[in-house]
mmCIF file of C-alpha atoms in Angstrom:
data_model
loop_
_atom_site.group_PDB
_atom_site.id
_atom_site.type_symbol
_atom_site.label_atom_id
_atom_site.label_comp_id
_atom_site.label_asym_id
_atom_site.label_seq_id
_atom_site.Cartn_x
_atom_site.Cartn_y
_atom_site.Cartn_z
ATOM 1 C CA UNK A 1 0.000 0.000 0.000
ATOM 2 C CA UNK A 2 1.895 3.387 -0.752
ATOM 3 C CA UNK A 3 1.958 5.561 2.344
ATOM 4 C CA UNK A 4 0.615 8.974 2.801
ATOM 5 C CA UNK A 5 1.320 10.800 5.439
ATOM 6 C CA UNK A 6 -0.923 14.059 6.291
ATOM 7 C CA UNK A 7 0.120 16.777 8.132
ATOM 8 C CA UNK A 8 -1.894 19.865 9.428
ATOM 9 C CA UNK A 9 -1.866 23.837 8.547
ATOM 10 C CA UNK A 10 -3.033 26.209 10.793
ATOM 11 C CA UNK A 11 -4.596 28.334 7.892
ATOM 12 C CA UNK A 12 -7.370 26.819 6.241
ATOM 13 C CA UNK A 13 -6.958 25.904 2.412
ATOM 14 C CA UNK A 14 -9.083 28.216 -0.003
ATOM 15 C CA UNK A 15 -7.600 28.100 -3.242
ATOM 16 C CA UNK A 16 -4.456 25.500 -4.979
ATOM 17 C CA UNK A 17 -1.551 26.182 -7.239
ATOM 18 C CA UNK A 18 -0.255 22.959 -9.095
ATOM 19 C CA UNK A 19 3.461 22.256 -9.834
ATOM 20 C CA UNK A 20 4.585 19.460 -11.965
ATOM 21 C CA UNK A 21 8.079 17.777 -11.862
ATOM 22 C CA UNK A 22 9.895 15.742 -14.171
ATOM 23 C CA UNK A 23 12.822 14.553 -13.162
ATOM 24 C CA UNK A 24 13.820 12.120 -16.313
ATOM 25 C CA UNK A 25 11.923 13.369 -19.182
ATOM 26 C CA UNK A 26 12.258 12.894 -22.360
ATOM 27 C CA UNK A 27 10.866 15.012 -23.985
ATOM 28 C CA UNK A 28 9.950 18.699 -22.811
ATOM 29 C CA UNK A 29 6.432 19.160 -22.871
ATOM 30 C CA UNK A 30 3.941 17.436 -20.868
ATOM 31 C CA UNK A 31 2.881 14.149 -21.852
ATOM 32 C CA UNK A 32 -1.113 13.722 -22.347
ATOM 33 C CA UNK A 33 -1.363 11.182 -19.382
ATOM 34 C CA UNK A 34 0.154 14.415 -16.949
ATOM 35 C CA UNK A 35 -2.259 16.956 -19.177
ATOM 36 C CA UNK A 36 -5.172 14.924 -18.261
ATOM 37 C CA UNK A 37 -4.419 14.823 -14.983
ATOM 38 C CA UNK A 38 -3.892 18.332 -14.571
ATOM 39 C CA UNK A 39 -7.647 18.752 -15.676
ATOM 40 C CA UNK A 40 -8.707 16.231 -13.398
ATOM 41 C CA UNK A 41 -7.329 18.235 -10.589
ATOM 42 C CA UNK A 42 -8.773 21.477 -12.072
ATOM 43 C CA UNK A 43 -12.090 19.273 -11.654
ATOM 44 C CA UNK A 44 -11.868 17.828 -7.738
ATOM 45 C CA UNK A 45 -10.663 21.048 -6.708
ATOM 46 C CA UNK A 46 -13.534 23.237 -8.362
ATOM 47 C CA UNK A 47 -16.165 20.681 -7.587
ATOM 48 C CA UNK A 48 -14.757 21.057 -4.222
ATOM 49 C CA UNK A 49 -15.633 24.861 -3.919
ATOM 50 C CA UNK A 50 -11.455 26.071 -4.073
ATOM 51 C CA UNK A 51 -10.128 28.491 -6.353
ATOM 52 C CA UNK A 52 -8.276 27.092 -8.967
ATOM 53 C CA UNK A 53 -4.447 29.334 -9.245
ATOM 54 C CA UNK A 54 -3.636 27.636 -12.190
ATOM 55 C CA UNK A 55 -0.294 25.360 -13.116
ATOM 56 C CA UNK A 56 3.434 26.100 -12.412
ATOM 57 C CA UNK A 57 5.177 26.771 -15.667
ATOM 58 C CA UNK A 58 8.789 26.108 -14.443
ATOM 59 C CA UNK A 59 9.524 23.060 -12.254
ATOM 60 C CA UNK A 60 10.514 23.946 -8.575
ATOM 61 C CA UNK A 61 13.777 23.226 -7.845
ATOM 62 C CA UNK A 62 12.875 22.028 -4.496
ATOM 63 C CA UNK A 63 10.953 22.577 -1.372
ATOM 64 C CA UNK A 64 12.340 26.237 -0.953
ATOM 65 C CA UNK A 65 11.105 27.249 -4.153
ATOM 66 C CA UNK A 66 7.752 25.861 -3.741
ATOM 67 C CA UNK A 67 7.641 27.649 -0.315
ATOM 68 C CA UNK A 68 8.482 31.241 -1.620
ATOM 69 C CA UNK A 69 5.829 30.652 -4.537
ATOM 70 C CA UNK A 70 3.200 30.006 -2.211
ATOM 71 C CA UNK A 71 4.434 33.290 -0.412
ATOM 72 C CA UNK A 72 3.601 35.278 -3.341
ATOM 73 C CA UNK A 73 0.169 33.136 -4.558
ATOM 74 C CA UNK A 74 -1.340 33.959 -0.697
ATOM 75 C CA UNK A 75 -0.385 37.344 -1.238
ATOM 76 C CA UNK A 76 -2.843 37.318 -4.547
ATOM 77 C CA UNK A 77 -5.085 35.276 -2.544
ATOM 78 C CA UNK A 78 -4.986 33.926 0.523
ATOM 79 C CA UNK A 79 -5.374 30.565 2.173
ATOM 80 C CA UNK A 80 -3.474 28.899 -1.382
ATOM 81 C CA UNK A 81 -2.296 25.310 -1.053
ATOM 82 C CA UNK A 82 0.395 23.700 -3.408
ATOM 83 C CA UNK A 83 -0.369 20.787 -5.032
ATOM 84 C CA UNK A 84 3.190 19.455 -6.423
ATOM 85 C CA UNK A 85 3.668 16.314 -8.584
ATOM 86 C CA UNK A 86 6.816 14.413 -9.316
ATOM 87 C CA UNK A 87 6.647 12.031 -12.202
ATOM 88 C CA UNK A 88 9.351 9.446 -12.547
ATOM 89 C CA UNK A 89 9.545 8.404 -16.142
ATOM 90 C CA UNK A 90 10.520 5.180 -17.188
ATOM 91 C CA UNK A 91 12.245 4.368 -20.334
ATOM 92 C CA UNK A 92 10.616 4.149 -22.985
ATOM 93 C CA UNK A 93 10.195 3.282 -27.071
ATOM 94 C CA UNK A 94 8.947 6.064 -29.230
ATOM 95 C CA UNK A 95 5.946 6.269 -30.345
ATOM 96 C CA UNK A 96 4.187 3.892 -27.329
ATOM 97 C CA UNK A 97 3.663 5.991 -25.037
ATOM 98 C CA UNK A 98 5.283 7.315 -21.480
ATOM 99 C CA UNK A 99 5.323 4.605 -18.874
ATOM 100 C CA UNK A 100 6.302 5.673 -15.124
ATOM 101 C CA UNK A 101 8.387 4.332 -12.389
ATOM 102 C CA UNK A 102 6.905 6.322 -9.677
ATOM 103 C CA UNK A 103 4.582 9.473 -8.968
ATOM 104 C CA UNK A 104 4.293 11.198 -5.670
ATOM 105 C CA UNK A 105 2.195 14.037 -4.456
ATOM 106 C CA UNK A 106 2.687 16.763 -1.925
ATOM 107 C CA UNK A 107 0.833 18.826 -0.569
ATOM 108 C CA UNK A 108 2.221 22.148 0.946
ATOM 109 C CA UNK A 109 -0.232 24.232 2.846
ATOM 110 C CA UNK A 110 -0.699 27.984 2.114
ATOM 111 C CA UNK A 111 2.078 28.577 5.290
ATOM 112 C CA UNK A 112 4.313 26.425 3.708
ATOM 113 C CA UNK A 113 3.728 23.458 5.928
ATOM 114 C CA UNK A 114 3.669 19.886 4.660
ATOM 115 C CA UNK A 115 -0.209 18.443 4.923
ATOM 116 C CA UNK A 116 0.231 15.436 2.630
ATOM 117 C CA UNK A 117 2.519 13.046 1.258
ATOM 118 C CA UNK A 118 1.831 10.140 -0.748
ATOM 119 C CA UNK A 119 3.634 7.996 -2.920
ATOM 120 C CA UNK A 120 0.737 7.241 -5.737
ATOM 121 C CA UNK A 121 -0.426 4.356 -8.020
ATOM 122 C CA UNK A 122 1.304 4.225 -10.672
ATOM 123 C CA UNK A 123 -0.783 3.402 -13.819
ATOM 124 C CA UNK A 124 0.106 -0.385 -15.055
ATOM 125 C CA UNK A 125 0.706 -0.438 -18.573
ATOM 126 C CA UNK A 126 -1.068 -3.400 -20.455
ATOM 127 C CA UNK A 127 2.038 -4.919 -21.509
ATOM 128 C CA UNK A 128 2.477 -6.381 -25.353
ATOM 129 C CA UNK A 129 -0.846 -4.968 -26.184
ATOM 130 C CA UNK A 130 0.203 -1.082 -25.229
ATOM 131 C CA UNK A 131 2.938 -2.495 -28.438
ATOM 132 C CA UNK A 132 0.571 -3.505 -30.920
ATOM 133 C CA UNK A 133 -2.505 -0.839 -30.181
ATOM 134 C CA UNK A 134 -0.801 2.168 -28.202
ATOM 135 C CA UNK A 135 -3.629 4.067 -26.094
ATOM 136 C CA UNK A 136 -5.820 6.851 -28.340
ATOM 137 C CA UNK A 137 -6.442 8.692 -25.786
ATOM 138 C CA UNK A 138 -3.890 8.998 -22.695
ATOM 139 C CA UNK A 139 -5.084 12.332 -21.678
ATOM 140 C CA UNK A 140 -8.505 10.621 -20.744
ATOM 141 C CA UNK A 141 -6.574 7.495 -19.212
ATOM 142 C CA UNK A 142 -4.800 10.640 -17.048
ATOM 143 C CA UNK A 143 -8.036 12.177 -16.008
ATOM 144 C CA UNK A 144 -9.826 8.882 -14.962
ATOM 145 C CA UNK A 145 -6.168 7.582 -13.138
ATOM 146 C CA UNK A 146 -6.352 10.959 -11.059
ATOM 147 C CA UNK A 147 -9.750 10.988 -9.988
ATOM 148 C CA UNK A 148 -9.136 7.104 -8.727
ATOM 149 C CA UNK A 149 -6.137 8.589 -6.795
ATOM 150 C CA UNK A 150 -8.611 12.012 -5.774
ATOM 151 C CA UNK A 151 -10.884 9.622 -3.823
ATOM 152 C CA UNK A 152 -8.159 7.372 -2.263
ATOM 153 C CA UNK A 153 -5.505 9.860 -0.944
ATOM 154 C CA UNK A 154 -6.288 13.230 -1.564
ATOM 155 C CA UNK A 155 -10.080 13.900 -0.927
ATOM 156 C CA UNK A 156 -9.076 14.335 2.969
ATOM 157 C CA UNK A 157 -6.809 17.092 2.168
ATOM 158 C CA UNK A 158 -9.648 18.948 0.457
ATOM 159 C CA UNK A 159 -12.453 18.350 1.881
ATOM 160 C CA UNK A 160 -16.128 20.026 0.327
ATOM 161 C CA UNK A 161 -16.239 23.678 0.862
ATOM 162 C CA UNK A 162 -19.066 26.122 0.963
ATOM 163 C CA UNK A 163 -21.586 23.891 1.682
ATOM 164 C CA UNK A 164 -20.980 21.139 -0.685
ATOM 165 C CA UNK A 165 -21.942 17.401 -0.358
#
């Protein structure tokens, strides 16, 4: 079972900031598995009742960084949370898509404190089939892998706001 551990923030979470990073990539842009999963987070969160800040466009270089861009996103608005992905790719063969070794999630909360870490699922790929008929549609494959991992590890952290069921 990957672990997650939660933390706590004294300020209460209003609004989250994503930031994606990519340790091994090979190639620069996002995939379409990480795109769709960046729209399934703009989903849970706005179902949720947050404010959605948008997506980092430069990795984080580390925990610092992510701390003094919070700094400035609760100075826009406060009570922001960053949501920061790491994506371990794993080699792969052109043209069949990205596979991944590992993906983690953390959570920072808008004073910088640590309110969730969790090593995630990592989506299994189908093997000699992915070979012979790659995926049409990975974006949708990301969407429906991050609302899976929404409901089992990161649904806590955001809990319904404004009323919301």
């Amino acid at each position: 079972m990957p672990r997650a551990i939660p933390g706590h923030d004294p300020e209460p979470i209003a609004a989250a900031h994503v930031l994606v990073t990519r340790p091994f990539r090979v190639i620069p842009e996002l995939d379409r598995f990480i795109q769709g999963a960046l729209i399934g987070v703009t989903e849970e969160l706005v179902r949720g009742g947050y404010d959605w800040m948008g997506v980092a466009d430069a990795e984080p270089a580390g925990a610092d960084e992510v701390r003094e861009r919070l700094v400035e996103l609760n100075a826009r608005r406060p009570g922001t949370a960053a949501i920061h992905f790491t994506f371990v790719e794993a080699p792969t063969l052109v043209g069949f898509g990205t596979a991944y070794t590992a993906i983690t999630c953390t959570v920072y909360g808008p004073s910088g404190t640590v309110v969730l870490h969790a090593d995630l699922e990592v989506p299994q790929r189908r093997r000699i089939l992915d070979f012979l008929l790659p995926r049409l549609r990975p974006d949708v494959d990301g969407r429906v892998w991050l609302a899976r991992e929404w409901r089992a590890r990161l649904a806590a952290t955001f809990p319904p706001r404004g009323g919301r069921t």
